[in-house]
Coordinates of C-alpha atoms and ligand atoms in Angstrom, one line a residue:
M1 CA -36.8 11.7 14.1
C2 CA -33.6 11.6 12.2
S3 CA -30.3 11.4 14.0
Y4 CA -27.6 13.1 12.1
M5 CA -24.6 10.8 12.2
N6 CA -22.1 13.2 10.6
S7 CA -21.9 16.1 8.3
L8 CA -22.3 13.9 5.2
V9 CA -25.8 12.9 6.3
L10 CA -28.2 14.6 3.9
V11 CA -31.5 12.9 3.9
C12 CA -33.1 10.4 6.2
L13 CA -35.4 7.8 4.7
V14 CA -37.9 5.5 6.3
L15 CA -37.8 2.4 4.1
G16 CA -40.1 -0.3 5.4
S17 CA -37.9 -3.3 4.5
L18 CA -34.7 -1.8 5.8
C19 CA -36.1 -0.7 9.1
V20 CA -36.3 -4.1 10.7
N21 CA -32.7 -4.9 9.7
V22 CA -31.2 -1.7 10.9
A23 CA -33.2 -1.8 14.1
E24 CA -31.8 -5.2 14.7
S25 CA -28.2 -4.1 14.8
R26 CA -28.8 -0.6 16.2
D27 CA -31.5 0.4 18.5
L28 CA -32.7 3.1 16.2
N29 CA -36.2 4.2 15.2
C30 CA -36.4 2.5 11.8
L31 CA -34.0 4.9 10.1
H32 CA -31.6 4.5 7.3
E33 CA -29.4 7.5 6.9
K34 CA -28.6 8.3 3.3
V35 CA -25.0 9.2 3.1
E36 CA -23.1 10.6 0.1
Y37 CA -19.8 9.2 -1.0
S38 CA -17.4 9.5 -3.9
A39 CA -16.9 6.7 -6.4
I40 CA -15.9 6.0 -10.0
N41 CA -19.5 4.8 -10.6
C42 CA -22.8 4.9 -8.7
R43 CA -25.0 1.9 -8.7
K44 CA -28.6 1.4 -9.6
H45 CA -29.3 -1.4 -7.0
S46 CA -28.7 -1.3 -3.3
A47 CA -28.9 -3.8 -0.5
L48 CA -27.8 -4.2 3.1
L49 CA -25.8 -7.1 4.4
T50 CA -28.6 -7.8 6.8
D51 CA -30.9 -8.5 3.9
F52 CA -28.9 -11.7 3.5
G53 CA -28.9 -12.8 7.1
G54 CA -25.9 -10.7 8.3
K55 CA -25.5 -10.2 12.0
G56 CA -23.3 -7.4 13.4
D57 CA -22.8 -8.8 16.8
G58 CA -19.1 -9.5 16.6
V59 CA -19.4 -13.2 17.1
T60 CA -21.7 -14.6 14.4
S61 CA -19.9 -15.4 11.1
N62 CA -21.0 -13.4 8.2
T63 CA -19.1 -15.3 5.5
A64 CA -22.2 -16.9 4.2
A65 CA -24.1 -13.6 4.2
F66 CA -21.4 -11.8 2.2
K67 CA -21.2 -14.7 -0.3
A68 CA -25.0 -14.8 -0.7
A69 CA -25.2 -11.1 -1.0
I70 CA -22.5 -10.8 -3.7
A71 CA -23.8 -13.8 -5.6
N72 CA -27.2 -12.2 -5.6
L73 CA -26.0 -8.7 -6.6
S74 CA -23.7 -10.0 -9.3
K75 CA -26.8 -10.8 -11.2
V76 CA -27.5 -7.1 -11.7
A77 CA -24.0 -6.3 -12.8
S78 CA -25.2 -5.6 -16.4
D79 CA -28.2 -3.7 -15.1
G80 CA -26.6 -0.7 -13.5
G81 CA -24.7 -2.7 -10.9
A82 CA -25.2 -2.8 -7.1
Q83 CA -23.9 -1.6 -3.8
L84 CA -23.8 -3.7 -0.7
I85 CA -24.0 -1.6 2.5
V86 CA -22.5 -2.9 5.7
P87 CA -24.4 -1.0 8.4
P88 CA -22.9 0.0 11.8
G89 CA -22.0 -3.0 13.9
K90 CA -19.2 -5.6 14.2
W91 CA -19.2 -8.1 11.4
L92 CA -17.1 -11.1 11.8
T93 CA -16.3 -12.7 8.4
G94 CA -13.9 -15.0 6.5
S95 CA -12.8 -14.4 3.0
F96 CA -15.2 -13.5 0.2
N97 CA -14.9 -12.5 -3.4
L98 CA -16.0 -9.3 -5.0
T99 CA -17.8 -9.0 -8.3
S100 CA -17.9 -6.5 -11.2
H101 CA -19.9 -3.3 -11.3
F102 CA -20.1 -3.5 -7.6
T103 CA -19.5 -1.3 -4.5
L104 CA -18.9 -2.6 -1.1
Y105 CA -19.7 0.3 1.3
I106 CA -18.6 0.0 4.9
S107 CA -20.5 2.5 7.0
K108 CA -19.1 4.8 9.6
D109 CA -19.1 2.8 12.9
A110 CA -19.1 -0.5 11.0
V111 CA -16.1 -2.9 11.6
L112 CA -15.4 -5.9 9.5
L113 CA -13.6 -8.3 11.8
A114 CA -11.5 -10.9 9.9
S115 CA -11.9 -14.4 11.1
Q116 CA -8.8 -15.9 12.7
D117 CA -9.9 -19.4 11.6
E118 CA -7.5 -20.5 8.8
T119 CA -10.2 -22.6 7.2
E120 CA -12.1 -19.4 6.3
Y121 CA -9.2 -18.6 3.9
P122 CA -9.1 -21.3 1.2
L123 CA -5.6 -21.9 -0.4
I124 CA -5.0 -20.5 -3.8
D125 CA -2.1 -20.8 -6.2
P126 CA 0.9 -18.5 -5.9
L127 CA 0.9 -15.5 -8.2
P128 CA 2.4 -16.4 -11.6
S129 CA 4.9 -13.5 -11.3
Y130 CA 6.1 -14.8 -8.0
G131 CA 6.2 -18.5 -8.5
V132 CA 5.8 -19.2 -4.8
G133 CA 3.9 -17.5 -2.0
R134 CA 5.9 -14.7 -0.5
D135 CA 6.1 -16.6 2.8
G136 CA 6.5 -19.8 0.9
G137 CA 3.9 -22.5 -0.2
K138 CA 0.5 -21.7 -1.5
R139 CA -1.4 -18.6 -0.5
F140 CA -4.3 -18.2 1.9
I141 CA -6.8 -16.2 -0.1
S142 CA -7.1 -12.6 1.0
L143 CA -9.9 -11.4 3.3
I144 CA -11.5 -9.4 0.5
F145 CA -10.5 -10.8 -2.9
G146 CA -11.4 -10.1 -6.5
T147 CA -10.1 -11.4 -9.8
N148 CA -10.9 -10.6 -13.4
L149 CA -13.3 -7.8 -12.5
T150 CA -14.3 -4.5 -14.1
D151 CA -15.5 -1.5 -12.1
V152 CA -15.2 -2.5 -8.5
V153 CA -15.2 -0.2 -5.5
V154 CA -14.4 -0.9 -1.8
T155 CA -15.3 2.2 0.1
G156 CA -17.2 3.6 3.1
G157 CA -17.7 6.3 5.6
N158 CA -14.3 5.6 7.0
G159 CA -15.5 2.3 8.3
T160 CA -12.9 -0.2 9.6
I161 CA -11.6 -3.5 8.3
D162 CA -9.7 -5.2 11.1
G163 CA -7.5 -8.1 9.9
Q164 CA -7.0 -9.3 13.5
G165 CA -3.5 -10.3 12.4
E166 CA -1.9 -11.2 15.7
S167 CA -2.5 -14.9 15.5
W168 CA -1.0 -14.9 11.9
W169 CA 2.0 -12.8 13.0
K170 CA 2.7 -15.2 15.9
D171 CA 2.4 -18.3 13.7
F172 CA 4.6 -16.7 11.0
K173 CA 7.3 -15.7 13.5
S174 CA 7.4 -19.2 15.1
G175 CA 7.7 -20.8 11.6
K176 CA 4.4 -22.6 12.1
L177 CA 2.8 -21.5 8.8
K178 CA 3.4 -23.6 5.7
N179 CA 1.6 -21.2 3.4
T180 CA 1.6 -17.5 2.7
R181 CA -0.5 -15.3 5.0
P182 CA -3.6 -13.7 3.6
Y183 CA -3.6 -10.0 2.6
L184 CA -6.4 -7.8 3.7
I185 CA -7.6 -6.7 0.2
E186 CA -6.2 -8.2 -3.0
I187 CA -7.6 -7.5 -6.5
L188 CA -6.1 -9.3 -9.5
Y189 CA -6.5 -8.9 -13.3
S190 CA -9.0 -6.1 -12.9
R191 CA -9.7 -2.6 -14.3
N192 CA -11.4 0.4 -12.8
V193 CA -10.7 -0.4 -9.2
Q194 CA -11.3 2.0 -6.2
I195 CA -10.3 1.4 -2.6
S196 CA -11.0 4.4 -0.5
H197 CA -12.3 6.1 2.6
L198 CA -11.6 3.3 5.0
T199 CA -9.5 2.5 8.0
L200 CA -7.6 -0.7 7.6
I201 CA -5.9 -2.2 10.6
N202 CA -3.8 -5.2 11.6
S203 CA -3.6 -7.1 8.3
P204 CA -2.1 -10.6 8.7
S205 CA 0.4 -9.3 6.0
W206 CA 0.2 -6.6 3.3
H207 CA -2.9 -4.4 3.6
V208 CA -3.8 -3.4 0.0
H209 CA -2.5 -5.4 -3.0
P210 CA -3.7 -4.5 -6.4
T211 CA -2.0 -6.8 -8.9
Y212 CA -2.1 -7.1 -12.7
C213 CA -4.6 -4.2 -12.7
R214 CA -5.2 -1.1 -14.7
D215 CA -6.8 2.2 -13.6
V216 CA -6.6 1.9 -9.8
I217 CA -7.7 4.7 -7.4
I218 CA -6.6 4.4 -3.8
E219 CA -7.7 7.4 -1.7
S220 CA -8.2 8.5 1.9
L221 CA -7.1 5.3 3.6
T222 CA -5.9 5.2 7.1
I223 CA -3.8 2.1 7.6
L224 CA -2.5 1.1 11.0
A225 CA -0.5 -1.8 12.3
P226 CA 1.9 -2.2 15.2
I227 CA 5.4 -1.1 14.1
D228 CA 6.8 -4.5 15.1
S229 CA 4.3 -6.6 13.1
P230 CA 5.9 -8.6 10.3
N231 CA 5.3 -7.6 6.6
T232 CA 2.3 -5.4 7.3
D233 CA 3.1 -3.2 4.3
G234 CA 0.5 -0.5 3.6
I235 CA -0.2 -0.3 -0.1
N236 CA 1.6 -2.5 -2.7
P237 CA 0.8 -1.7 -6.3
D238 CA 2.1 -4.8 -8.1
S239 CA 2.4 -5.0 -11.9
C240 CA -0.3 -2.3 -12.2
I241 CA -0.7 0.3 -14.9
N242 CA -2.2 3.7 -14.1
T243 CA -2.6 3.9 -10.3
R244 CA -3.1 6.9 -8.1
I245 CA -2.6 7.0 -4.3
R246 CA -3.8 10.1 -2.5
D247 CA -4.5 11.5 0.9
S248 CA -3.5 8.5 2.8
Y249 CA -1.8 7.8 6.1
V250 CA 0.1 4.7 7.0
V251 CA 1.7 3.5 10.2
S252 CA 3.1 0.0 9.8
G253 CA 5.7 -2.6 10.6
D254 CA 7.0 -2.6 7.0
D255 CA 7.1 -0.3 4.0
C256 CA 4.2 2.2 3.8
I257 CA 4.1 1.9 0.0
A258 CA 6.0 -0.8 -1.7
V259 CA 6.0 -0.7 -5.5
K260 CA 6.4 -4.2 -7.0
S261 CA 6.3 -6.2 -10.2
G262 CA 7.1 -9.9 -9.6
W263 CA 10.0 -11.9 -8.4
D264 CA 13.1 -13.1 -10.3
Q265 CA 12.7 -15.6 -13.1
Y266 CA 8.9 -15.8 -12.5
G267 CA 8.5 -12.0 -12.8
I268 CA 10.8 -11.8 -15.8
K269 CA 8.8 -14.4 -17.6
F270 CA 5.4 -12.8 -16.7
G271 CA 6.8 -9.5 -17.8
M272 CA 4.2 -7.1 -16.4
P273 CA 5.6 -3.8 -15.2
T274 CA 4.2 -1.3 -12.7
Q275 CA 3.9 1.9 -14.7
H276 CA 2.3 5.4 -14.3
L277 CA 1.9 5.4 -10.6
S278 CA 1.1 8.8 -9.0
I279 CA 1.4 9.3 -5.2
K280 CA 0.2 12.6 -3.6
R281 CA -0.3 13.8 -0.1
F282 CA 0.9 10.8 1.7
T283 CA 2.0 10.5 5.4
C284 CA 4.0 7.6 6.7
I285 CA 5.4 6.3 10.0
S286 CA 7.6 3.2 9.6
P287 CA 10.5 3.0 12.0
D288 CA 11.9 -0.2 10.4
S289 CA 11.1 0.3 6.8
A290 CA 10.6 2.8 3.9
V291 CA 8.1 5.4 3.2
I292 CA 8.2 4.5 -0.5
A293 CA 10.1 1.3 -1.5
L294 CA 10.7 0.3 -5.1
G295 CA 11.1 -3.4 -5.0
S296 CA 12.5 -5.6 -3.9
E297 CA 10.3 -7.6 -6.3
M298 CA 10.6 -5.6 -9.5
S299 CA 11.3 -8.3 -12.1
G300 CA 8.5 -7.0 -14.5
G301 CA 10.0 -3.5 -14.3
I302 CA 9.0 -0.3 -12.5
Q303 CA 8.7 2.9 -14.6
D304 CA 7.2 6.3 -14.3
V305 CA 6.5 6.7 -10.6
R306 CA 5.7 10.2 -9.4
A307 CA 5.5 11.1 -5.7
E308 CA 4.9 14.5 -4.2
D309 CA 3.9 16.1 -1.0
V310 CA 4.9 13.3 1.2
H311 CA 5.5 13.5 4.9
A312 CA 7.7 11.0 6.7
I313 CA 7.9 10.8 10.5
N314 CA 10.2 8.4 12.4
S315 CA 10.9 6.1 9.4
Q316 CA 13.9 4.1 8.4
A317 CA 14.2 5.4 4.8
G318 CA 12.5 8.0 2.7
V319 CA 12.8 6.5 -0.7
R320 CA 14.4 3.1 -1.0
I321 CA 15.4 1.1 -4.0
K322 CA 15.8 -2.6 -3.3
T323 CA 17.0 -5.0 -5.9
A324 CA 19.5 -7.7 -6.6
P325 CA 21.2 -9.8 -9.3
G326 CA 18.6 -12.2 -10.5
R327 CA 15.8 -9.7 -10.6
G328 CA 16.4 -8.5 -14.1
A329 CA 14.2 -5.7 -15.6
Y330 CA 14.5 -2.1 -14.5
V331 CA 13.6 0.7 -12.1
K332 CA 13.6 3.9 -14.2
D333 CA 12.0 7.3 -14.6
I334 CA 11.3 7.8 -10.9
F335 CA 10.4 11.3 -9.7
V336 CA 10.0 12.5 -6.1
R337 CA 9.5 16.0 -4.9
N338 CA 8.5 17.8 -1.7
L339 CA 9.3 15.1 0.7
R340 CA 9.3 16.4 4.3
M341 CA 11.0 14.1 6.9
E342 CA 11.5 14.1 10.7
T343 CA 13.6 11.5 12.4
M344 CA 15.0 9.3 9.6
Q345 CA 17.7 6.7 9.5
Y346 CA 18.3 7.4 5.8
V347 CA 16.8 9.9 3.5
F348 CA 17.9 7.8 0.4
W349 CA 18.7 4.2 0.5
M350 CA 19.5 2.0 -2.5
T351 CA 20.9 -1.4 -2.5
G352 CA 21.7 -3.7 -5.4
A353 CA 22.5 -6.6 -3.1
Y354 CA 19.1 -7.2 -1.5
G355 CA 19.1 -10.9 -2.0
S356 CA 15.9 -12.8 -1.2
H357 CA 15.1 -15.2 -4.0
P358 CA 12.0 -17.4 -4.6
D359 CA 14.2 -20.5 -5.2
D360 CA 17.6 -21.5 -6.6
G361 CA 16.3 -21.2 -10.2
Y362 CA 17.1 -17.5 -10.6
D363 CA 19.6 -16.3 -13.1
P364 CA 22.4 -14.4 -11.3
K365 CA 23.3 -12.8 -14.7
A366 CA 19.9 -11.1 -14.9
L367 CA 21.0 -7.7 -13.6
P368 CA 18.4 -5.0 -13.0
V369 CA 18.9 -1.6 -14.6
V370 CA 18.4 1.4 -12.4
N371 CA 18.4 4.7 -14.2
N372 CA 16.9 8.2 -14.2
I373 CA 16.0 8.6 -10.6
N374 CA 15.1 12.2 -9.6
F375 CA 14.7 13.6 -6.1
K376 CA 14.2 17.3 -5.4
D377 CA 12.9 19.8 -2.9
M378 CA 13.3 17.9 0.3
V379 CA 13.9 18.8 3.9
G380 CA 14.9 16.3 6.6
K381 CA 15.3 16.9 10.3
N382 CA 17.1 14.6 12.8
V383 CA 18.6 12.4 10.0
S384 CA 21.2 9.8 10.9
M385 CA 22.5 9.3 7.3
V386 CA 21.6 11.2 4.2
G387 CA 22.4 8.7 1.5
N388 CA 23.4 5.1 1.6
L389 CA 23.6 4.3 -2.1
A390 CA 25.0 1.1 -3.4
G391 CA 24.5 -0.1 -6.9
I392 CA 25.8 -3.4 -8.4
E393 CA 29.5 -3.8 -8.8
G394 CA 30.4 -3.4 -12.5
H395 CA 26.7 -2.5 -13.2
P396 CA 26.1 0.8 -11.5
F397 CA 22.9 2.6 -10.9
T398 CA 22.9 5.6 -13.3
G399 CA 21.2 8.9 -13.9
L400 CA 20.7 9.8 -10.2
C401 CA 19.7 13.5 -9.8
L402 CA 19.4 15.2 -6.4
S403 CA 18.6 18.8 -6.1
N404 CA 17.5 21.3 -3.4
I405 CA 17.8 18.9 -0.5
T406 CA 18.6 19.8 3.0
A407 CA 19.1 17.3 5.8
E408 CA 19.8 18.3 9.3
L409 CA 21.9 15.6 10.9
A410 CA 20.9 14.1 14.3
V411 CA 22.9 15.4 17.2
K412 CA 24.8 12.4 18.6
K413 CA 24.4 12.1 22.3
K414 CA 27.8 12.3 24.0
K415 CA 28.5 9.4 26.2
K416 CA 29.5 10.6 29.6
N417 CA 32.9 9.8 31.0
I418 CA 34.0 7.9 28.0
H419 CA 37.0 9.3 26.1
P420 CA 36.2 9.3 22.3
I421 CA 38.9 6.9 21.5
F422 CA 37.3 4.3 23.8
S423 CA 33.8 4.8 22.5
S424 CA 32.7 2.0 20.3
E425 CA 30.4 4.3 18.3
K426 CA 32.2 5.1 15.0
K427 CA 31.4 8.4 13.5
K428 CA 28.9 7.8 10.7
L429 CA 29.5 9.7 7.5
P430 CA 26.4 11.4 6.0
W431 CA 26.9 9.7 2.6
N432 CA 28.2 6.3 1.5
C433 CA 28.1 5.8 -2.3
T434 CA 29.4 2.9 -4.3
D435 CA 28.6 1.8 -7.9
I436 CA 26.3 4.7 -8.7
S437 CA 26.5 7.8 -10.9
G438 CA 24.7 11.0 -11.2
V439 CA 24.7 14.7 -10.2
S440 CA 23.7 16.9 -7.3
S441 CA 22.8 20.5 -6.9
Q442 CA 22.2 22.5 -3.7
V443 CA 22.4 19.4 -1.5
T444 CA 23.3 19.8 2.2
P445 CA 25.3 18.2 3.6
K446 CA 27.3 18.0 0.3
A447 CA 26.7 14.8 -1.6
C448 CA 29.2 12.1 -2.1
D449 CA 31.9 12.4 -4.9
L450 CA 30.0 10.1 -7.2
L451 CA 27.2 12.7 -7.3
P452 CA 29.3 15.8 -8.4
E453 CA 27.8 19.2 -8.2
K454 CA 26.3 20.6 -11.3
K455 CA 23.8 23.4 -11.7
V456 CA 20.6 21.4 -12.2
D457 CA 17.0 21.4 -11.2
C458 CA 16.1 17.7 -11.3
A459 CA 13.2 16.7 -13.6
Y460 CA 9.6 16.2 -12.5
P461 CA 7.1 15.5 -15.3
T462 CA 4.9 18.4 -16.3
D463 CA 2.2 16.3 -18.0
I464 CA -0.8 15.0 -15.9
L465 CA -1.3 11.3 -15.9
P466 CA -4.8 10.2 -17.2
I467 CA -5.5 8.5 -13.8
D468 CA -4.9 11.8 -12.1
K469 CA -7.6 13.4 -14.2
V470 CA -10.3 10.9 -13.2
V471 CA -13.1 12.8 -11.3
L472 CA -15.1 10.7 -8.9
K473 CA -18.9 10.9 -9.0
T474 CA -21.1 11.7 -6.0
C475 CA -23.1 8.6 -5.1
S476 CA -25.4 7.9 -2.1
T477 CA -26.2 4.9 0.0
Ligands
NAG1 C1 -31.8 -12.0 -5.0 O1 -32.0 -11.5 -6.3 C2 -33.3 -11.8 -6.8 C3 -33.4 -11.3 -8.2 O2 -32.5 -11.9 -9.0 C4 -34.4 -11.2 -5.9 O3 -35.6 -11.6 -6.4 C5 -34.2 -11.7 -4.5 O4 -35.1 -11.1 -3.6 C6 -32.8 -11.5 -4.0 N1 -32.6 -12.1 -2.7 C7 -32.5 -11.4 -1.6 C8 -32.3 -12.2 -0.3 O5 -32.5 -10.2 -1.6
NAG2 C1 -12.9 -16.8 -5.1 O1 -12.0 -16.7 -6.1 C2 -11.0 -17.7 -6.0 C3 -10.0 -17.5 -7.2 O2 -10.6 -17.4 -8.4 C4 -11.6 -19.1 -6.1 O3 -10.6 -20.1 -6.0 C5 -12.6 -19.2 -5.0 O4 -13.3 -20.5 -5.1 C6 -13.6 -18.1 -5.0 N1 -14.5 -18.2 -3.9 C7 -15.8 -18.2 -3.9 C8 -16.5 -18.3 -2.7 O5 -16.4 -18.1 -5.0
NAG3 C1 -8.2 -14.0 -15.3 O1 -7.5 -13.3 -16.4 C2 -6.2 -13.9 -16.6 C3 -5.5 -13.1 -17.6 O2 -6.3 -12.7 -18.6 C4 -6.4 -15.4 -17.0 O3 -5.2 -16.0 -17.2 C5 -7.2 -16.1 -16.0 O4 -7.5 -17.4 -16.4 C6 -8.5 -15.4 -15.6 N1 -9.1 -16.1 -14.4 C7 -10.3 -16.3 -14.3 C8 -10.7 -16.9 -13.0 O5 -11.2 -16.0 -15.1
NAG4 C1 -10.7 7.7 9.8 O1 -10.6 7.0 11.0 C2 -9.2 7.0 11.6 C3 -9.2 6.0 12.7 O2 -10.1 6.4 13.7 C4 -8.9 8.4 11.9 O3 -7.6 8.5 12.4 C5 -9.0 9.2 10.7 O4 -8.7 10.6 10.9 C6 -10.4 9.1 10.0 N1 -10.3 9.8 8.7 C7 -11.3 10.6 8.3 C8 -11.1 11.2 7.0 O5 -12.2 10.8 9.0
NAG5 C1 16.1 12.0 16.8 O1 16.3 10.7 16.3 C2 16.6 9.8 17.3 C3 16.8 8.4 16.7 O2 17.8 8.5 15.7 C4 15.5 9.8 18.4 O3 15.8 8.9 19.4 C5 15.2 11.1 18.9 O4 14.1 11.1 19.8 C6 15.0 12.1 17.8 N1 14.9 13.5 18.3 C7 13.9 14.3 18.0 C8 14.0 15.7 18.6 O5 12.9 13.9 17.4
NAG6 C1 13.5 23.9 -2.3 O1 12.6 23.0 -1.6 C2 11.7 23.6 -0.7 C3 10.9 22.4 -0.1 O2 11.8 21.6 0.6 C4 10.8 24.5 -1.5 O3 9.9 25.1 -0.5 C5 11.6 25.5 -2.2 O4 10.7 26.3 -3.0 C6 12.6 24.8 -3.1 N1 13.4 25.8 -3.8 C7 13.5 25.9 -5.1 C8 14.5 27.0 -5.6 O5 12.9 25.2 -5.9
NAG7 C1 29.7 1.8 2.4 O1 28.9 0.9 1.6 C2 29.6 -0.2 1.2 C3 28.7 -1.0 0.2 O2 27.4 -1.2 0.7 C4 29.9 -1.1 2.4 O3 30.6 -2.2 1.9 C5 30.8 -0.2 3.3 O4 31.1 -0.9 4.5 C6 30.1 1.1 3.7 N1 31.0 2.0 4.4 C7 30.8 2.5 5.5 C8 31.8 3.4 6.1 O5 29.7 2.4 6.1

C-alpha cells in the first residue's frame, strides 16, 4: 500500500535496499515515495542519508553521515552526478561541505537541526572582500558550505533547515563570541547554484549567502527568524553575477534581502560587483530593517538590480541604500516597480553616512557613487515617513527617479489632555532630502524640492536577463 504524502507524489517504489532504512526512521511499510521536483539538473545517481549511517532521531549527530555521503557521491560527479535524499525525520548535524554536480534534497517532514556545538563549525578565514569576519575575528564555517563548485542544488519538498540560532544570538549579544557566527547556507566561488523549495529558520546569522558566484537561482524559500534576532538577514547575494530570487517569503530580525559586494578597502581591492540581480514576487516582514537593502557593504559595486511585485508588511524601510565614505565603488542602475507596502516607517531610505568599517585602514576619500535609481508604481499604507534621503555632503546621490507613488500617511494618535504645544512629539514631515538630486512624477504626498516634478515614467528595463530565462527541469527522487 502506498501512502500519498502530497500532491507531488507520483509513483511509489518498493526498493529492497531502501526499505530497511526508511522503515528505520518512519514506521512505514517499506515504501519510498518518488517525488518530483524542479532543478537546474537532474542526477543519475541517488542515495539516502541513511545509507551512510544517518539517524533521524533528533539527538544522534549526522555530521559524519553527511560527510561520508558527500565524499562518496562526489566520486560520481563526472558520471551524471548524484542526489542525496534526507528522508523525513529530525537530523541533527554540524557543518558539512557540498560538492559539484550534486543535489541535496530535504524531504517534506525532514528537519535538519543545526548543532549548537561550536566545535562542529571549524574556523575559516574571513572573506577576502571583507578583510575580517562581519562580527570580527575569523569565521565559523556555515552549516551548509560549498566553495569552487559547479552545478550544485540545495532543495527539497519544503523540508526545513533549523539553524537553532538562539545560543549564538545570546553569545553574540553578550559579547562572548570572538569570531563571526556561522551562516545557514554559504556558497563561494561557484557557478550554477540553486537553493529552493525549503523552509529555513533561526539561522545564527544570515540565512542564505551566495558569494563570488555566477548564475544563482533562489526560489520558493520561506525564511523565518524572530524579529528581534540579531543579523538574521534573509538572502544576501554578495559579489554575484546573474542571480534570480523568486516566490520567497522572509520574516526576520534584519534585512529580508541585502545586496552586498565587500567592505571598504578589502572590497575595493577585491573588486567584484553584484550585477544582474532579478527579484520577483517577494514578501517581507522586517519591523527593524529593510525589505531590500543595497549595502551597506558595496565596495565592489552594485549594478543592475531589478525588483518587481514585492509586498512589504510591517517593515522599517521598503528600499534602503546604505553606504558611507570609505566604501568607494557605486550603486547604480537600480529599478524597482510594483512595491506594495502596509505599515512602514519609511518607503525610501538612503544614507551616505552609514559608518561601520572593518578597521581604521579605510580611505575616507573613497566616496561611493549612487546614480540612476528608479522607483515606480508603488502604494503604501500607514506610512510614517515617505522619503528619508541623505546623500554625501559635496557628493550627492544623483539620478533619482520616482514616479506613480502613493503613500497614505499613518494617522497620529492624539494624546489625550495634552495641549499640542506641550506634546513632545514633533510633527514629522513626509520627506527629508539632503545631498540628492533627481525628479518625481505623480508622487503623493508631493516629493521634496530636491526631486522636482517633471512628466516622467521612470525607467524599468525591457530586456529579460539570461538568468530569468533559465527553465528548471523536472527531476525525481
Ligand atoms: C560509495 O561508493 C562506492 C563506489 O565508488 C560504492 O561501491 C559504495 O557502495 C558506496 N558506499 C556506500 C556506503 O554507499
Ligand atoms: C570544507 O571546506 C572548507 C573550506 O575550503 C575547508 O576548510 C574544510 O576543511 C572543508 N571541510 C571538510 C569536512 O572537507
Ligand atoms: C577557489 O577559487 C578561488 C578563485 O578562483 C581561488 O582563489 C581559491 O584558491 C579556490 N579555492 C579552492 C579551495 O580551490
Ligand atoms: C513551506 O513551509 C512553510 C512553513 O511551514 C509554510 O509557511 C509555507 O507555506 C510552505 N510552502 C509551500 C510552498 O508549501
Ligand atoms: C499603523 O502603524 C503603526 C506603527 O507605525 C501601528 O502601530 C499600527 O498598528 C498600524 N495600523 C494599522 C491599521 O495597521
Ligand atoms: C501606478 O501604479 C499602480 C500600482 O501601484 C498600477 O496599478 C498603475 O497601473 C500605475 N499607473 C500607471 C499609469 O502606470
Ligand atoms: C533631515 O536629514 C538630515 C540629514 O540626515 C538631518 O541632519 C536632519 O536632522 C533631518 N531633519 C529632520 C527634520 O528630520
